[in-house]
């Protein structure tokens, strides 16, 4: 398209596509349709003949016979290739001039429609551009024309652009005047218009365009021509991407169109990224050993406290000054505690194993964590799969605390070690097979809960639309809305995996064990594993306790 295009076009067509003609001559010579000494095979004659001349010469030497089948095939192969080549030129010309057929409802119906965004109000790209530049009436997002917009920052930015553009224009005018003086001087010296150094066709055009691109338009936010071209290029380019994204969604989701009036395309997925069951990850079940261990310690503590101090230890949900029995309080009830007295605090569920008394008024719920405290972390209340897992972990604590076999062995441990009226040195202890059975049983229940959670994520319903969570339509957000799909998948999968591995945490062990650990820390020795709760210091002395009975509790819990 540079100057000289018409002479080049004339040379191309007038020369008969000389390079193709020479190539064809060599091909025909390879199958003996042209003799080896033919003038068309000489490089000196290139440009003196065209395609039709080569075809005519080859046809004159062609004999239709079985013995010459290779010549016949090559002759017609090249002939058909040339026909197809010129047909492609014709189709290209038609594509540039003929109106686009209305193949589908979503296809833009005119060339200019490709550069127009159908839903600019909610378009994310336009919204970001409006927030950034504040050009009233340019991009047309919901921000455009809203109260207090453009902001003072935008007004200052426009003034800064305008000031900068005037400065650049002054520099451009100086350069323009320099070129004018130079061109006039060289024209007077050489007698050649525009001088000998300058392109006669392009020099004046480039100078005029330069001034046009640098000139600031006061009624267009003080932007110059080059900046306006950039801003509109961003707008039109974004529109092209948005229309392509919209058409992709419409077709792949099987919405009825002129192209597919019957509805869904055969085999169309539910979402642009595939079927929901392929988008939801399946987390591996976590190990519950530590959680089961803590609950067994808490149960043993319950029996020890009853025998030594005659305390009735139970599990309680605590929130501020409220307490509720763990056994009778459901997961949904525990979540609803934040609504009491309009408390907007952490959603975590705090469970304490202790006793309720006015003596513990400074403790949450007036419950002292005599036998420990455990926290059920609530990560998400919006996705159904996450709620299933969190509810399962809450129920797991309830079941472990009420597990009869655990309670039986916890009572036996207290009888075996504690010098009380029912001391029994031969009380049976939990076997390795029993421990493995307990762990397997609760691991299996978590695995089943994960399967239900994954299924719930796949069949999730959007509460705002009442439709499947995976049927959300992001086409009205423009091409940037494509990223929302990946964010949605990451959010749903992230919350599910986080909930799966977010096991309840033992924030406090029984108070006797906490006291042992604190005193052993004060000695400065390195502690690890169960040795943290060994009730003897490194010098062999016994840890100091508030009462003599606590010694027996500490020994039993350490065991």
XYZ file of C-alpha atoms in Angstrom:
559
model
C 0.000 0.000 0.000
C 3.045 2.324 -0.077
C 3.513 4.826 -2.943
C 4.124 2.929 -6.136
C 1.399 0.364 -5.511
C -0.267 0.849 -8.881
C 2.953 0.387 -10.912
C 3.617 -2.726 -8.858
C 0.148 -4.129 -9.518
C 0.533 -3.357 -13.206
C 3.920 -5.075 -13.266
C 2.537 -8.129 -11.447
C -0.396 -8.713 -13.785
C 1.247 -7.501 -16.999
C 4.238 -9.807 -16.554
C 1.932 -12.809 -16.389
C 3.157 -13.859 -12.936
C 6.630 -14.485 -14.304
C 7.921 -16.474 -11.325
C 5.034 -18.942 -11.456
C 5.480 -19.269 -15.214
C 9.191 -20.113 -14.869
C 8.409 -22.631 -12.131
C 5.797 -24.345 -14.311
C 8.242 -24.491 -17.214
C 10.769 -26.394 -15.090
C 8.079 -28.792 -13.858
C 6.913 -29.522 -17.417
C 10.512 -30.011 -18.501
C 10.971 -32.621 -15.742
C 8.303 -34.817 -17.391
C 9.554 -34.083 -20.947
C 6.665 -31.797 -21.954
C 9.298 -29.162 -22.746
C 12.628 -30.111 -24.350
C 15.812 -29.461 -22.394
C 16.905 -26.699 -24.791
C 13.562 -24.853 -24.784
C 13.839 -21.010 -24.528
C 11.474 -20.940 -21.538
C 14.119 -22.737 -19.477
C 16.686 -19.990 -19.951
C 16.895 -17.401 -17.148
C 17.639 -14.722 -19.751
C 14.116 -15.131 -21.140
C 12.335 -14.779 -17.751
C 9.603 -12.151 -18.050
C 9.255 -12.677 -21.812
C 6.490 -15.247 -21.432
C 3.530 -15.861 -19.128
C 1.568 -18.751 -17.616
C -0.709 -19.165 -20.623
C 2.331 -19.423 -22.910
C 3.844 -22.228 -20.820
C 0.533 -24.142 -20.662
C 0.019 -23.786 -24.409
C 3.547 -24.996 -25.200
C 3.163 -28.010 -22.869
C -0.223 -28.879 -24.384
C 1.290 -28.863 -27.852
C 3.804 -31.503 -26.782
C 1.298 -33.609 -24.809
C 0.156 -36.925 -26.258
C -2.753 -38.693 -24.537
C -1.415 -42.220 -24.227
C -0.932 -44.794 -21.440
C 2.794 -44.573 -21.870
C 2.610 -40.832 -21.106
C 0.333 -41.112 -18.074
C 2.867 -39.226 -15.906
C 2.827 -36.297 -18.351
C -0.995 -36.227 -18.382
C -1.208 -36.237 -14.564
C 1.388 -33.466 -14.116
C -0.133 -31.315 -16.877
C -3.643 -31.364 -15.410
C -2.399 -31.095 -11.813
C -0.689 -27.787 -12.568
C -3.646 -26.620 -14.643
C -6.101 -27.319 -11.804
C -3.731 -25.645 -9.311
C -3.663 -22.463 -11.394
C -7.478 -22.444 -11.605
C -7.762 -22.857 -7.811
C -5.233 -20.055 -7.291
C -7.270 -17.575 -9.324
C -10.497 -18.774 -7.650
C -8.925 -17.859 -4.293
C -8.243 -14.343 -5.558
C -11.894 -14.106 -6.574
C -13.164 -15.394 -3.208
C -10.914 -12.941 -1.389
C -12.359 -10.093 -3.444
C -15.898 -11.275 -2.651
C -15.105 -11.491 1.067
C -13.971 -7.872 1.056
C -16.957 -6.514 -0.868
C -20.019 -8.720 -0.312
C -22.220 -8.239 2.769
C -21.695 -10.957 5.450
C -24.450 -13.578 5.487
C -26.517 -13.809 8.665
C -25.212 -17.239 9.604
C -26.286 -16.965 13.204
C -28.031 -14.586 15.545
C -24.837 -13.897 17.447
C -22.776 -13.050 14.349
C -22.486 -9.242 13.825
C -24.674 -8.225 10.886
C -22.330 -5.580 9.456
C -18.636 -4.788 9.384
C -18.961 -1.902 11.821
C -20.864 -4.143 14.266
C -17.672 -6.078 14.919
C -16.294 -2.950 16.591
C -19.323 -2.247 18.815
C -19.756 -3.815 22.270
C -23.398 -4.935 22.709
C -23.435 -4.465 26.522
C -21.027 -1.634 27.383
C -22.602 -0.876 30.779
C -21.339 -4.078 32.440
C -18.225 -4.522 30.296
C -15.265 -4.969 32.671
C -12.666 -3.652 30.197
C -14.689 -0.488 29.559
C -15.284 -0.033 33.276
C -11.544 -0.209 33.983
C -10.793 2.243 31.162
C -13.430 4.641 32.483
C -12.085 4.385 36.019
C -8.569 5.028 34.724
C -9.105 7.922 32.304
C -12.527 9.365 33.142
C -13.390 10.354 29.563
C -17.084 11.250 29.578
C -19.007 9.495 26.796
C -16.100 7.502 25.342
C -16.475 3.954 26.688
C -19.987 4.113 28.143
C -19.697 1.783 31.129
C -21.999 2.123 34.153
C -19.420 4.485 35.679
C -19.837 6.950 32.806
C -22.209 9.723 33.886
C -22.583 8.496 37.457
C -22.731 11.114 40.263
C -19.342 12.596 41.046
C -17.781 11.318 37.854
C -15.379 12.296 36.341
C -13.623 12.726 39.662
C -11.309 15.647 40.490
C -8.420 13.267 39.878
C -9.683 12.681 36.322
C -10.077 16.412 35.732
C -6.506 16.949 36.901
C -5.321 14.123 34.638
C -7.050 15.709 31.630
C -5.443 19.069 32.405
C -2.053 17.364 32.688
C -2.505 15.660 29.322
C -3.589 18.938 27.741
C -0.592 20.791 29.181
C 1.769 18.064 27.991
C 0.226 18.001 24.490
C 0.601 21.751 24.058
C 4.284 21.461 24.959
C 4.789 18.612 22.486
C 2.920 20.611 19.803
C 5.291 23.554 20.276
C 8.274 21.251 19.768
C 6.540 19.787 16.712
C 5.942 23.251 15.246
C 9.630 24.091 15.656
C 10.573 20.891 13.804
C 7.906 21.629 11.145
C 9.243 25.146 10.560
C 12.785 23.759 10.338
C 11.710 21.343 7.616
C 9.859 24.085 5.718
C 12.965 26.286 5.702
C 15.167 23.334 4.702
C 12.867 22.228 1.872
C 12.570 25.786 0.474
C 16.349 26.236 0.621
C 17.052 22.900 -1.098
C 14.390 23.569 -3.729
C 15.987 26.947 -4.527
C 19.466 25.411 -4.636
C 18.741 22.267 -6.674
C 15.803 23.449 -8.731
C 13.969 20.213 -7.755
C 10.613 20.547 -5.918
C 11.030 19.531 -2.248
C 14.773 19.121 -2.839
C 16.659 15.967 -3.724
C 16.813 14.449 -0.215
C 13.064 14.286 0.400
C 10.496 11.876 -1.005
C 8.319 14.048 -3.199
C 5.158 12.050 -2.484
C 5.558 11.412 1.214
C 7.291 14.486 2.601
C 4.266 16.820 2.603
C 1.888 14.036 3.708
C 4.100 13.090 6.662
C 4.424 16.686 7.789
C 0.669 17.257 7.675
C -0.039 13.975 9.497
C 2.543 14.801 12.155
C 0.832 18.089 12.959
C -2.580 16.390 12.927
C -1.447 13.720 15.387
C 0.151 16.271 17.720
C -2.646 18.853 17.703
C -4.673 18.796 20.981
C -8.479 18.970 20.754
C -9.919 21.060 23.564
C -13.429 19.613 23.150
C -12.020 16.065 23.373
C -10.472 16.221 26.868
C -7.343 17.928 25.525
C -6.164 14.749 23.802
C -4.180 14.974 20.584
C -4.833 12.949 17.450
C -2.346 10.178 18.267
C -3.784 9.702 21.754
C -7.350 9.628 20.450
C -6.390 6.952 17.922
C -4.890 4.883 20.753
C -7.990 5.305 22.949
C -10.377 4.339 20.165
C -8.155 1.454 19.091
C -8.480 0.108 22.641
C -12.256 0.506 22.443
C -12.679 -1.141 19.041
C -10.158 -3.894 19.773
C -11.955 -4.721 23.006
C -15.259 -4.849 21.128
C -13.883 -7.313 18.577
C -12.664 -9.578 21.413
C -16.007 -9.263 23.229
C -18.034 -10.198 20.143
C -15.814 -13.228 19.584
C -16.166 -14.285 23.237
C -19.950 -13.833 23.057
C -20.275 -15.908 19.884
C -18.075 -18.625 21.387
C -20.331 -18.841 24.466
C -23.556 -18.792 22.484
C -22.496 -21.623 20.200
C -20.690 -23.856 22.702
C -23.514 -23.593 25.258
C -25.996 -24.644 22.581
C -28.281 -21.614 22.582
C -30.712 -21.678 19.600
C -29.346 -19.747 16.628
C -30.074 -19.564 12.934
C -27.186 -21.976 12.430
C -28.521 -24.386 15.082
C -32.288 -23.669 15.382
C -32.964 -26.929 17.212
C -31.231 -25.760 20.363
C -28.076 -27.277 21.803
C -25.332 -28.317 19.467
C -24.960 -32.123 19.702
C -22.555 -32.881 22.543
C -22.423 -29.260 23.715
C -21.011 -28.932 27.264
C -22.829 -27.178 30.076
C -20.084 -24.577 30.465
C -17.535 -23.010 28.084
C -14.812 -25.001 29.869
C -16.506 -28.391 29.845
C -18.856 -30.425 32.005
C -19.034 -29.455 35.728
C -17.941 -32.916 36.850
C -14.628 -32.364 35.050
C -14.107 -28.969 36.705
C -14.496 -29.934 40.377
C -11.392 -31.376 42.006
C -11.611 -34.330 44.410
C -9.444 -33.711 47.491
C -7.758 -36.604 49.266
C -9.176 -37.337 52.725
C -6.923 -36.045 55.536
C -5.608 -38.202 58.369
C -7.637 -37.975 61.574
C -5.084 -39.529 63.936
C -4.315 -36.309 65.838
C -7.999 -35.384 66.216
C -8.941 -38.865 67.477
C -5.989 -38.774 69.878
C -7.088 -35.435 71.348
C -10.684 -36.582 71.901
C -9.478 -39.758 73.651
C -7.260 -37.635 75.921
C -10.224 -35.377 76.681
C -12.415 -38.380 77.529
C -9.731 -39.790 79.843
C -9.480 -36.366 81.464
C -13.248 -36.403 82.014
C -13.056 -39.672 84.003
C -9.970 -38.556 85.940
C -11.569 -35.270 86.968
C -14.673 -37.119 88.115
C -12.704 -39.571 90.253
C -10.183 -37.058 91.663
C -12.152 -33.795 91.960
C -15.756 -34.999 91.501
C -16.248 -32.690 88.527
C -18.827 -33.366 85.826
C -17.068 -32.580 82.546
C -19.106 -32.110 79.377
C -18.628 -30.591 75.943
C -20.012 -27.072 75.411
C -20.281 -24.645 72.510
C -19.176 -21.277 73.912
C -19.785 -17.816 72.505
C -19.199 -14.754 74.675
C -21.378 -15.245 77.777
C -23.404 -18.090 76.207
C -22.850 -21.852 76.410
C -24.737 -24.712 74.786
C -24.387 -28.491 75.230
C -22.367 -30.083 72.417
C -24.493 -33.223 72.227
C -27.768 -31.357 71.564
C -26.451 -28.539 69.372
C -26.433 -29.063 65.597
C -23.911 -27.593 63.182
C -26.465 -25.087 61.869
C -27.317 -24.080 65.436
C -23.630 -23.473 66.119
C -23.317 -21.292 63.013
C -26.348 -19.296 64.102
C -24.664 -18.184 67.326
C -23.294 -15.098 65.611
C -26.808 -13.811 65.134
C -27.250 -13.605 68.905
C -27.126 -9.979 70.021
C -26.108 -9.043 66.440
C -22.561 -10.240 67.081
C -20.407 -9.872 63.964
C -17.381 -11.793 65.075
C -15.444 -14.831 63.903
C -17.547 -17.657 62.511
C -15.291 -20.251 64.136
C -17.058 -22.693 66.450
C -15.340 -23.003 69.839
C -15.942 -26.233 71.783
C -14.780 -26.516 75.398
C -14.644 -29.656 77.511
C -15.105 -28.506 81.060
C -17.666 -27.427 83.641
C -19.966 -24.419 83.897
C -19.721 -22.293 87.035
C -20.159 -18.719 88.231
C -16.559 -19.028 89.357
C -15.496 -18.861 85.674
C -17.287 -15.623 84.726
C -14.183 -14.353 82.957
C -14.174 -17.371 80.641
C -16.300 -17.498 77.452
C -19.656 -19.031 78.273
C -18.549 -19.339 81.925
C -16.902 -22.636 80.941
C -13.367 -23.494 82.060
C -11.497 -25.684 79.503
C -10.467 -28.182 82.196
C -10.192 -31.014 79.671
C -9.209 -28.943 76.660
C -10.642 -26.816 73.878
C -11.089 -27.456 70.169
C -11.925 -25.005 67.363
C -13.867 -25.828 64.204
C -12.666 -23.307 61.625
C -15.380 -22.126 59.259
C -13.803 -21.191 55.919
C -16.838 -20.686 53.717
C -20.613 -20.615 54.110
C -21.464 -20.026 50.435
C -20.563 -23.268 48.632
C -22.643 -26.368 49.452
C -19.733 -28.823 49.299
C -17.741 -26.818 51.832
C -20.705 -26.728 54.204
C -21.063 -30.528 53.983
C -17.428 -31.056 54.964
C -17.518 -28.534 57.804
C -20.707 -30.101 59.133
C -19.075 -33.554 58.924
C -16.075 -32.427 61.007
C -18.397 -30.932 63.615
C -20.393 -34.167 63.756
C -17.117 -36.083 63.962
C -16.297 -34.332 67.238
C -19.760 -35.090 68.580
C -19.447 -38.773 67.631
C -15.922 -39.164 69.021
C -16.888 -37.523 72.325
C -19.887 -39.839 72.647
C -18.153 -42.979 71.244
C -18.972 -45.773 73.787
C -15.840 -47.844 73.136
C -13.594 -44.812 73.533
C -15.396 -43.903 76.734
C -14.987 -47.486 78.005
C -11.211 -47.514 77.466
C -10.849 -43.986 78.890
C -12.576 -45.181 82.094
C -10.334 -48.263 82.180
C -7.221 -46.107 81.845
C -8.305 -44.029 84.847
C -8.909 -47.227 86.875
C -5.552 -48.704 85.890
C -3.404 -45.693 86.828
C -5.323 -43.599 89.359
C -5.303 -44.688 93.045
C -9.035 -44.367 93.588
C -11.660 -46.594 95.153
C -12.182 -48.484 91.871
C -8.497 -48.948 90.987
C -7.996 -51.914 88.662
C -4.381 -52.637 87.595
C -5.668 -55.309 85.187
C -8.183 -53.121 83.363
C -8.071 -53.835 79.622
C -6.368 -51.269 77.414
C -7.151 -50.438 73.763
C -5.425 -52.808 71.359
C -3.692 -51.831 68.132
C -6.478 -53.453 66.095
C -9.118 -51.467 67.990
C -7.255 -48.212 67.377
C -6.951 -49.041 63.681
C -10.658 -49.870 63.523
C -11.589 -46.515 65.055
C -9.291 -44.625 62.673
C -10.582 -46.534 59.620
C -14.213 -46.010 60.630
C -13.933 -42.247 60.893
C -11.630 -41.944 57.865
C -14.275 -43.750 55.817
C -16.948 -41.340 57.038
C -14.802 -38.387 55.937
C -14.216 -40.007 52.524
C -17.974 -40.408 52.075
C -18.488 -36.792 53.088
C -15.930 -35.678 50.472
C -17.815 -37.612 47.782
C -21.065 -35.920 48.820
C -19.314 -32.541 48.895
C -17.964 -32.979 45.350
C -21.415 -33.982 44.115
C -22.924 -30.946 45.851
C -20.372 -28.655 44.163
C -21.260 -30.129 40.773
C -25.011 -29.636 41.360
C -24.695 -26.270 43.127
C -27.478 -23.737 42.606
C -26.848 -20.009 42.324
C -29.138 -18.376 44.946
C -29.367 -15.174 42.898
C -30.631 -16.823 39.692
C -32.117 -20.093 40.952
C -30.226 -21.905 38.184
C -27.184 -24.138 38.216
C -24.078 -22.423 39.532
C -22.293 -23.502 36.333
C -24.832 -21.806 34.033
C -23.742 -18.273 34.920
C -23.460 -16.126 31.810
C -20.451 -13.821 31.718
C -20.929 -12.576 28.149
C -22.362 -9.261 29.334
C -19.049 -8.590 31.104
C -17.113 -8.564 27.841
C -14.015 -10.543 26.932
C -12.490 -9.887 30.362
C -15.384 -11.956 31.742
C -13.575 -15.043 30.436
C -11.220 -14.726 33.402
C -14.206 -14.862 35.768
C -14.691 -18.501 34.760
C -11.236 -19.440 35.990
C -11.782 -17.407 39.141
C -15.086 -19.203 39.739
C -13.457 -22.623 39.352
C -10.522 -21.644 41.563
C -12.898 -20.262 44.194
C -15.121 -23.347 44.254
C -12.240 -25.825 44.228
C -10.135 -23.755 46.615
C -12.865 -23.603 49.242
C -13.532 -27.347 48.882
C -9.870 -28.372 49.254
C -9.343 -25.898 52.103
C -12.378 -27.268 53.939
C -11.214 -30.872 53.420
C -7.838 -30.234 55.050
C -9.157 -27.761 57.596
C -9.554 -30.256 60.420
C -10.689 -29.012 63.835
C -7.705 -27.762 65.822
C -6.997 -28.523 69.478
C -6.287 -25.002 70.731
C -5.845 -26.168 74.346
C -5.059 -29.524 75.894
C -6.379 -30.282 79.426
C -5.261 -27.664 81.955
C -3.076 -30.153 83.858
C -1.170 -30.939 80.647
C -0.860 -27.240 79.809
C 0.641 -26.632 83.276
C 3.195 -29.438 82.788
C 4.202 -28.090 79.389
C 4.626 -24.513 80.665
C 6.848 -25.581 83.576
C 8.999 -27.788 81.363
C 9.478 -24.881 78.952
C 10.812 -22.745 81.802
C 13.721 -25.168 82.220
C 15.006 -24.213 78.764
C 15.354 -27.806 77.592
C 14.371 -28.886 74.087
C 10.971 -30.583 74.101
C 9.293 -32.555 71.366
C 6.368 -34.936 70.933
C 4.659 -36.387 74.012
C 7.622 -35.407 76.232
C 6.087 -31.948 76.430
C 3.525 -33.410 78.850
C 5.798 -35.671 80.893
C 5.139 -34.585 84.535
C 8.832 -34.856 85.551
C 11.517 -32.251 84.959
C 14.968 -33.081 83.577
C 16.396 -33.142 87.122
C 13.929 -35.848 88.097
C 11.734 -33.589 90.221
C 7.976 -33.660 89.888
C 6.197 -30.728 88.281
C 4.379 -28.517 90.805
C 0.588 -28.812 90.748
C -2.245 -26.845 92.334
C -3.520 -29.974 94.111
C -2.078 -33.365 94.971
C -4.690 -35.140 92.841
C -3.517 -33.358 89.703
C -0.331 -35.466 89.804
C -2.343 -38.624 89.095
C -4.285 -36.869 86.326
C -1.043 -35.697 84.703
C 0.457 -39.208 84.830
C -2.665 -40.782 83.328
C -2.968 -38.219 80.536
C 0.746 -38.499 79.727
C 0.338 -42.283 79.509
